[in-house]
Amino acid sequence: MELTFSQACENNKSAILSVLKKAFKTTKNVVEIGSGTGQHAIYFAENLPHVNWQTSDLAINHYSINQRVINSCLNNIRAPITLDMTEDWSFINDDNMPYFDGIFTANTLHIVSWPLVQRFFTSVGNNLTKDGILCIYGPFNYDGKFTSASNQQFDLWLKERDQLSGIRDFEAIVTLANAAGLTLVTDHTMPANNRLLVFRKTS
């Protein structure tokens, strides 16, 4: 079976890493929500050797992630767990797994429905340790406006594919984060009209 591949992951991984090096400086255990092809996971685990990186995704996406984990020979990355955003995440902190002081996700919140975005933050609030760090990469609108013509076109494409998806408003995301006990630390400009939001679990 051929490994899935994302050119976008290759294009943005170094820019994301530059932020993660600071955001996850003292973080020990990170779970990535929606590891996709596994390219990000391998790159970040390789360049953040102090972090134990737990991959996750729907079972249908596990093959490529598993193969990349095996081929990497890294001892700080774990094979994917099955994580469905429609279900409870409490199992990620069961007796066989560490408690997570870091959560990372890339290009997920504009793909899933708004109720799942809400559920995402509830789950983060319930599973991230006190003072833990949440990093979210992707496109966002500000003051209800698109940040570029390409993002507006992308949003139209998303909605044609699934009416419940779409680029989310930064302000609405921060409101959900605050309700989950998270405080925005930094908002970074990323390539291709994307952002990387860094939150800390403060309550």
Short mmCIF file of N, CA and C in Angstrom, two decimals, residues 39-169:
data_model
loop_
_atom_site.label_atom_id
_atom_site.label_comp_id
_atom_site.label_asym_id
_atom_site.label_seq_id
_atom_site.Cartn_x
_atom_site.Cartn_y
_atom_site.Cartn_z
N GLN A 39 3.51 12.93 8.50
CA GLN A 39 4.72 13.69 8.16
C GLN A 39 5.08 14.70 9.24
N HIS A 40 4.10 15.46 9.72
CA HIS A 40 4.37 16.42 10.79
C HIS A 40 4.91 15.72 12.02
N ALA A 41 4.26 14.63 12.40
CA ALA A 41 4.63 13.94 13.63
C ALA A 41 6.10 13.51 13.62
N ILE A 42 6.53 12.93 12.52
CA ILE A 42 7.92 12.47 12.42
C ILE A 42 8.88 13.65 12.49
N TYR A 43 8.58 14.69 11.77
CA TYR A 43 9.46 15.86 11.72
C TYR A 43 9.56 16.53 13.09
N PHE A 44 8.42 16.69 13.76
CA PHE A 44 8.44 17.36 15.05
C PHE A 44 9.09 16.49 16.12
N ALA A 45 8.82 15.20 16.10
CA ALA A 45 9.46 14.30 17.08
C ALA A 45 10.97 14.28 16.90
N GLU A 46 11.40 14.29 15.65
CA GLU A 46 12.84 14.27 15.36
C GLU A 46 13.52 15.54 15.85
N ASN A 47 12.83 16.66 15.76
CA ASN A 47 13.43 17.95 16.10
C ASN A 47 13.09 18.43 17.50
N LEU A 48 12.23 17.70 18.20
CA LEU A 48 11.91 17.99 19.60
C LEU A 48 12.17 16.71 20.42
N PRO A 49 13.43 16.33 20.56
CA PRO A 49 13.75 15.05 21.19
C PRO A 49 13.33 14.92 22.64
N HIS A 50 13.05 16.04 23.31
CA HIS A 50 12.62 16.00 24.72
C HIS A 50 11.13 15.73 24.84
N VAL A 51 10.42 15.72 23.72
CA VAL A 51 8.96 15.53 23.72
C VAL A 51 8.61 14.11 23.28
N ASN A 52 7.72 13.46 24.04
CA ASN A 52 7.13 12.19 23.61
C ASN A 52 5.88 12.53 22.80
N TRP A 53 5.89 12.16 21.52
CA TRP A 53 4.84 12.58 20.58
C TRP A 53 3.89 11.42 20.32
N GLN A 54 2.63 11.60 20.74
CA GLN A 54 1.59 10.58 20.52
C GLN A 54 0.76 10.97 19.30
N THR A 55 0.77 10.11 18.28
CA THR A 55 -0.04 10.36 17.09
C THR A 55 -1.46 9.83 17.32
N SER A 56 -2.40 10.40 16.56
CA SER A 56 -3.79 9.92 16.64
C SER A 56 -4.51 10.27 15.35
N ASP A 57 -5.52 9.49 15.04
CA ASP A 57 -6.38 9.78 13.89
C ASP A 57 -7.44 8.69 13.82
N LEU A 58 -8.33 8.83 12.86
CA LEU A 58 -9.28 7.77 12.57
C LEU A 58 -8.50 6.54 12.08
N ALA A 59 -9.02 5.36 12.34
CA ALA A 59 -8.32 4.13 11.99
C ALA A 59 -7.97 4.05 10.51
N ILE A 60 -8.80 4.64 9.65
CA ILE A 60 -8.57 4.59 8.21
C ILE A 60 -7.26 5.25 7.81
N ASN A 61 -6.75 6.15 8.65
CA ASN A 61 -5.51 6.87 8.34
C ASN A 61 -4.28 6.29 9.04
N HIS A 62 -4.43 5.19 9.75
CA HIS A 62 -3.33 4.69 10.56
C HIS A 62 -2.18 4.09 9.76
N TYR A 63 -2.47 3.54 8.58
CA TYR A 63 -1.41 2.82 7.85
C TYR A 63 -0.19 3.70 7.59
N SER A 64 -0.40 4.85 6.98
CA SER A 64 0.73 5.72 6.63
C SER A 64 1.44 6.24 7.89
N ILE A 65 0.66 6.58 8.92
CA ILE A 65 1.27 7.05 10.16
C ILE A 65 2.13 5.95 10.76
N ASN A 66 1.59 4.74 10.84
CA ASN A 66 2.33 3.61 11.41
C ASN A 66 3.62 3.35 10.66
N GLN A 67 3.55 3.33 9.34
CA GLN A 67 4.74 3.04 8.54
C GLN A 67 5.81 4.11 8.73
N ARG A 68 5.40 5.36 8.80
CA ARG A 68 6.38 6.43 9.01
C ARG A 68 6.98 6.36 10.42
N VAL A 69 6.16 6.00 11.41
CA VAL A 69 6.69 5.84 12.77
C VAL A 69 7.72 4.72 12.80
N ILE A 70 7.41 3.61 12.18
CA ILE A 70 8.34 2.46 12.15
C ILE A 70 9.63 2.83 11.41
N ASN A 71 9.48 3.46 10.25
CA ASN A 71 10.64 3.81 9.43
C ASN A 71 11.53 4.86 10.08
N SER A 72 10.95 5.68 10.96
CA SER A 72 11.72 6.76 11.59
C SER A 72 12.74 6.25 12.60
N CYS A 73 12.44 5.09 13.22
CA CYS A 73 13.30 4.52 14.28
C CYS A 73 13.49 5.48 15.45
N LEU A 74 12.56 6.43 15.63
CA LEU A 74 12.64 7.37 16.75
C LEU A 74 12.03 6.71 17.98
N ASN A 75 12.63 6.96 19.14
CA ASN A 75 12.10 6.37 20.36
C ASN A 75 11.17 7.31 21.13
N ASN A 76 10.91 8.50 20.57
CA ASN A 76 10.02 9.45 21.26
C ASN A 76 8.73 9.70 20.50
N ILE A 77 8.35 8.75 19.65
CA ILE A 77 7.08 8.87 18.92
C ILE A 77 6.32 7.57 19.07
N ARG A 78 5.00 7.67 19.25
CA ARG A 78 4.18 6.50 19.50
C ARG A 78 3.22 6.26 18.34
N ALA A 79 2.96 4.98 18.09
CA ALA A 79 2.01 4.58 17.05
C ALA A 79 0.65 5.23 17.31
N PRO A 80 -0.12 5.45 16.25
CA PRO A 80 -1.38 6.18 16.41
C PRO A 80 -2.42 5.45 17.25
N ILE A 81 -3.13 6.23 18.06
CA ILE A 81 -4.33 5.73 18.72
C ILE A 81 -5.52 6.19 17.89
N THR A 82 -6.60 5.44 17.97
CA THR A 82 -7.81 5.81 17.25
C THR A 82 -8.54 6.89 18.03
N LEU A 83 -8.67 8.05 17.43
CA LEU A 83 -9.36 9.17 18.07
C LEU A 83 -10.36 9.76 17.11
N ASP A 84 -11.62 9.70 17.51
CA ASP A 84 -12.73 10.25 16.73
C ASP A 84 -13.24 11.48 17.47
N MET A 85 -13.23 12.63 16.82
CA MET A 85 -13.61 13.87 17.50
C MET A 85 -15.08 13.89 17.90
N THR A 86 -15.88 12.95 17.40
CA THR A 86 -17.28 12.87 17.82
C THR A 86 -17.43 12.12 19.13
N GLU A 87 -16.35 11.52 19.62
CA GLU A 87 -16.41 10.70 20.83
C GLU A 87 -15.58 11.31 21.96
N ASP A 88 -15.79 10.78 23.14
CA ASP A 88 -15.07 11.26 24.33
C ASP A 88 -13.59 10.89 24.23
N TRP A 89 -12.72 11.79 24.71
CA TRP A 89 -11.28 11.55 24.65
C TRP A 89 -10.70 10.99 25.94
N SER A 90 -11.51 10.73 26.94
CA SER A 90 -10.97 10.41 28.26
C SER A 90 -10.00 9.23 28.24
N PHE A 91 -10.15 8.34 27.25
CA PHE A 91 -9.28 7.18 27.17
C PHE A 91 -7.83 7.54 26.88
N ILE A 92 -7.56 8.76 26.38
CA ILE A 92 -6.17 9.09 26.07
C ILE A 92 -5.34 9.26 27.34
N ASN A 93 -6.00 9.37 28.48
CA ASN A 93 -5.27 9.47 29.75
C ASN A 93 -5.57 8.28 30.64
N ASP A 94 -5.70 7.10 30.04
CA ASP A 94 -5.94 5.91 30.86
C ASP A 94 -4.63 5.45 31.48
N ASP A 95 -4.68 4.34 32.18
CA ASP A 95 -3.52 3.89 32.94
C ASP A 95 -2.32 3.51 32.08
N ASN A 96 -2.55 3.26 30.80
CA ASN A 96 -1.46 2.84 29.92
C ASN A 96 -0.79 4.00 29.19
N MET A 97 -1.26 5.22 29.46
CA MET A 97 -0.73 6.37 28.74
C MET A 97 -0.38 7.49 29.71
N PRO A 98 0.54 8.37 29.31
CA PRO A 98 0.90 9.50 30.18
C PRO A 98 -0.18 10.57 30.14
N TYR A 99 -0.17 11.42 31.13
CA TYR A 99 -1.02 12.61 31.04
C TYR A 99 -0.35 13.60 30.10
N PHE A 100 -1.15 14.28 29.31
CA PHE A 100 -0.60 15.15 28.28
C PHE A 100 -0.54 16.60 28.74
N ASP A 101 0.66 17.17 28.62
CA ASP A 101 0.84 18.59 28.93
C ASP A 101 1.00 19.41 27.64
N GLY A 102 0.71 18.77 26.51
CA GLY A 102 0.74 19.45 25.22
C GLY A 102 -0.23 18.80 24.25
N ILE A 103 -0.93 19.63 23.48
CA ILE A 103 -1.82 19.15 22.41
C ILE A 103 -1.53 19.97 21.17
N PHE A 104 -1.41 19.29 20.03
CA PHE A 104 -1.16 19.96 18.76
C PHE A 104 -2.17 19.47 17.74
N THR A 105 -2.67 20.39 16.93
CA THR A 105 -3.52 20.00 15.81
C THR A 105 -3.29 20.96 14.65
N ALA A 106 -3.33 20.45 13.44
CA ALA A 106 -3.11 21.26 12.24
C ALA A 106 -4.21 20.99 11.22
N ASN A 107 -4.79 22.06 10.71
CA ASN A 107 -5.77 21.98 9.63
C ASN A 107 -6.92 21.03 9.94
N THR A 108 -7.48 21.19 11.13
CA THR A 108 -8.63 20.36 11.51
C THR A 108 -9.89 21.18 11.76
N LEU A 109 -9.78 22.34 12.39
CA LEU A 109 -10.97 23.05 12.84
C LEU A 109 -11.82 23.60 11.70
N HIS A 110 -11.22 23.82 10.54
CA HIS A 110 -12.01 24.28 9.39
C HIS A 110 -12.60 23.11 8.60
N ILE A 111 -12.17 21.90 8.91
CA ILE A 111 -12.67 20.72 8.22
C ILE A 111 -13.91 20.16 8.91
N VAL A 112 -13.88 20.12 10.24
CA VAL A 112 -15.00 19.55 10.99
C VAL A 112 -16.11 20.59 11.18
N SER A 113 -17.28 20.13 11.62
CA SER A 113 -18.41 21.02 11.84
C SER A 113 -18.19 21.89 13.09
N TRP A 114 -18.95 22.97 13.19
CA TRP A 114 -18.82 23.85 14.36
C TRP A 114 -19.13 23.12 15.67
N PRO A 115 -20.17 22.27 15.74
CA PRO A 115 -20.37 21.51 16.98
C PRO A 115 -19.16 20.66 17.37
N LEU A 116 -18.43 20.15 16.37
CA LEU A 116 -17.23 19.38 16.69
C LEU A 116 -16.08 20.28 17.13
N VAL A 117 -16.04 21.51 16.62
CA VAL A 117 -15.06 22.48 17.11
C VAL A 117 -15.34 22.77 18.59
N GLN A 118 -16.60 22.95 18.92
CA GLN A 118 -16.98 23.17 20.32
C GLN A 118 -16.60 21.97 21.18
N ARG A 119 -16.86 20.78 20.67
CA ARG A 119 -16.53 19.56 21.40
C ARG A 119 -15.02 19.41 21.55
N PHE A 120 -14.28 19.83 20.53
CA PHE A 120 -12.82 19.79 20.59
C PHE A 120 -12.31 20.55 21.81
N PHE A 121 -12.80 21.78 22.01
CA PHE A 121 -12.30 22.58 23.12
C PHE A 121 -12.75 22.02 24.47
N THR A 122 -13.94 21.47 24.53
CA THR A 122 -14.37 20.80 25.76
C THR A 122 -13.43 19.65 26.09
N SER A 123 -13.08 18.87 25.08
CA SER A 123 -12.19 17.73 25.27
C SER A 123 -10.79 18.17 25.67
N VAL A 124 -10.30 19.24 25.04
CA VAL A 124 -8.99 19.78 25.42
C VAL A 124 -9.01 20.21 26.88
N GLY A 125 -10.06 20.94 27.26
CA GLY A 125 -10.17 21.40 28.63
C GLY A 125 -10.20 20.27 29.63
N ASN A 126 -10.79 19.14 29.25
CA ASN A 126 -10.91 17.99 30.15
C ASN A 126 -9.67 17.12 30.20
N ASN A 127 -8.79 17.23 29.21
CA ASN A 127 -7.66 16.30 29.11
C ASN A 127 -6.28 16.93 29.19
N LEU A 128 -6.17 18.25 28.99
CA LEU A 128 -4.87 18.91 29.06
C LEU A 128 -4.56 19.25 30.52
N THR A 129 -3.33 19.00 30.94
CA THR A 129 -2.95 19.27 32.33
C THR A 129 -2.89 20.77 32.59
N LYS A 130 -2.95 21.13 33.87
CA LYS A 130 -2.81 22.54 34.27
C LYS A 130 -1.48 23.07 33.75
N ASP A 131 -1.50 24.25 33.18
CA ASP A 131 -0.34 24.90 32.55
C ASP A 131 0.10 24.22 31.26
N GLY A 132 -0.69 23.25 30.78
CA GLY A 132 -0.39 22.60 29.52
C GLY A 132 -0.59 23.56 28.35
N ILE A 133 -0.01 23.21 27.20
CA ILE A 133 -0.01 24.07 26.01
C ILE A 133 -0.80 23.43 24.88
N LEU A 134 -1.69 24.23 24.27
CA LEU A 134 -2.42 23.83 23.08
C LEU A 134 -1.95 24.68 21.91
N CYS A 135 -1.54 24.03 20.81
CA CYS A 135 -1.12 24.74 19.60
C CYS A 135 -2.05 24.34 18.45
N ILE A 136 -2.62 25.34 17.79
CA ILE A 136 -3.55 25.11 16.69
C ILE A 136 -3.05 25.83 15.44
N TYR A 137 -2.83 25.06 14.38
CA TYR A 137 -2.39 25.62 13.10
C TYR A 137 -3.53 25.58 12.10
N GLY A 138 -3.68 26.67 11.34
CA GLY A 138 -4.68 26.69 10.28
C GLY A 138 -5.10 28.11 9.94
N PRO A 139 -6.05 28.26 9.02
CA PRO A 139 -6.54 29.59 8.63
C PRO A 139 -7.62 30.08 9.59
N PHE A 140 -7.67 31.37 9.81
CA PHE A 140 -8.71 31.97 10.65
C PHE A 140 -9.13 33.31 10.06
N ASN A 141 -10.38 33.67 10.31
CA ASN A 141 -10.88 35.00 9.96
C ASN A 141 -10.72 35.92 11.16
N TYR A 142 -10.56 37.22 10.91
CA TYR A 142 -10.44 38.21 11.98
C TYR A 142 -11.47 39.30 11.75
N ASP A 143 -12.19 39.64 12.83
CA ASP A 143 -13.26 40.63 12.72
C ASP A 143 -14.27 40.24 11.65
N GLY A 144 -14.49 38.94 11.51
CA GLY A 144 -15.47 38.45 10.54
C GLY A 144 -15.05 38.55 9.11
N LYS A 145 -13.76 38.82 8.85
CA LYS A 145 -13.29 39.02 7.49
C LYS A 145 -12.18 38.03 7.14
N PHE A 146 -12.15 37.65 5.86
CA PHE A 146 -11.08 36.79 5.38
C PHE A 146 -9.78 37.58 5.32
N THR A 147 -8.68 36.92 5.60
CA THR A 147 -7.38 37.60 5.59
C THR A 147 -6.76 37.66 4.20
N SER A 148 -7.37 36.94 3.24
CA SER A 148 -6.85 36.97 1.87
C SER A 148 -7.92 36.47 0.91
N ALA A 149 -7.76 36.80 -0.36
CA ALA A 149 -8.68 36.31 -1.38
C ALA A 149 -8.60 34.80 -1.51
N SER A 150 -7.39 34.26 -1.34
CA SER A 150 -7.23 32.81 -1.45
C SER A 150 -7.95 32.07 -0.33
N ASN A 151 -7.95 32.67 0.88
CA ASN A 151 -8.70 32.05 1.98
C ASN A 151 -10.20 32.09 1.72
N GLN A 152 -10.67 33.17 1.12
CA GLN A 152 -12.09 33.27 0.79
C GLN A 152 -12.48 32.20 -0.24
N GLN A 153 -11.62 31.99 -1.22
CA GLN A 153 -11.87 30.95 -2.22
C GLN A 153 -11.81 29.57 -1.59
N PHE A 154 -10.86 29.39 -0.65
CA PHE A 154 -10.72 28.12 0.05
C PHE A 154 -11.99 27.83 0.86
N ASP A 155 -12.53 28.86 1.51
CA ASP A 155 -13.75 28.70 2.30
C ASP A 155 -14.92 28.26 1.42
N LEU A 156 -15.03 28.84 0.23
CA LEU A 156 -16.08 28.45 -0.70
C LEU A 156 -15.93 26.98 -1.10
N TRP A 157 -14.69 26.58 -1.36
CA TRP A 157 -14.41 25.18 -1.71
C TRP A 157 -14.78 24.25 -0.58
N LEU A 158 -14.44 24.65 0.66
CA LEU A 158 -14.78 23.83 1.84
C LEU A 158 -16.28 23.64 1.96
N LYS A 159 -17.03 24.72 1.79
CA LYS A 159 -18.49 24.66 1.96
C LYS A 159 -19.17 23.90 0.82
N GLU A 160 -18.58 23.93 -0.37
CA GLU A 160 -19.12 23.12 -1.48
C GLU A 160 -18.93 21.64 -1.19
N ARG A 161 -17.83 21.35 -0.51
CA ARG A 161 -17.51 19.97 -0.14
C ARG A 161 -18.35 19.50 1.05
N ASP A 162 -18.52 20.41 2.03
CA ASP A 162 -19.28 20.11 3.24
C ASP A 162 -19.76 21.43 3.83
N GLN A 163 -21.07 21.65 3.80
CA GLN A 163 -21.64 22.93 4.23
C GLN A 163 -21.32 23.25 5.69
N LEU A 164 -21.03 22.23 6.49
CA LEU A 164 -20.76 22.44 7.92
C LEU A 164 -19.32 22.83 8.20
N SER A 165 -18.45 22.76 7.20
CA SER A 165 -17.05 23.14 7.38
C SER A 165 -16.87 24.61 7.00
N GLY A 166 -15.66 25.12 7.20
CA GLY A 166 -15.40 26.51 6.84
C GLY A 166 -14.37 27.13 7.76
N ILE A 167 -13.74 28.19 7.30
CA ILE A 167 -12.74 28.89 8.10
C ILE A 167 -13.42 29.55 9.30
N ARG A 168 -12.86 29.35 10.47
CA ARG A 168 -13.48 29.82 11.71
C ARG A 168 -13.01 31.22 12.09
N ASP A 169 -13.85 31.92 12.85
CA ASP A 169 -13.51 33.26 13.33
C ASP A 169 -12.57 33.14 14.53
#
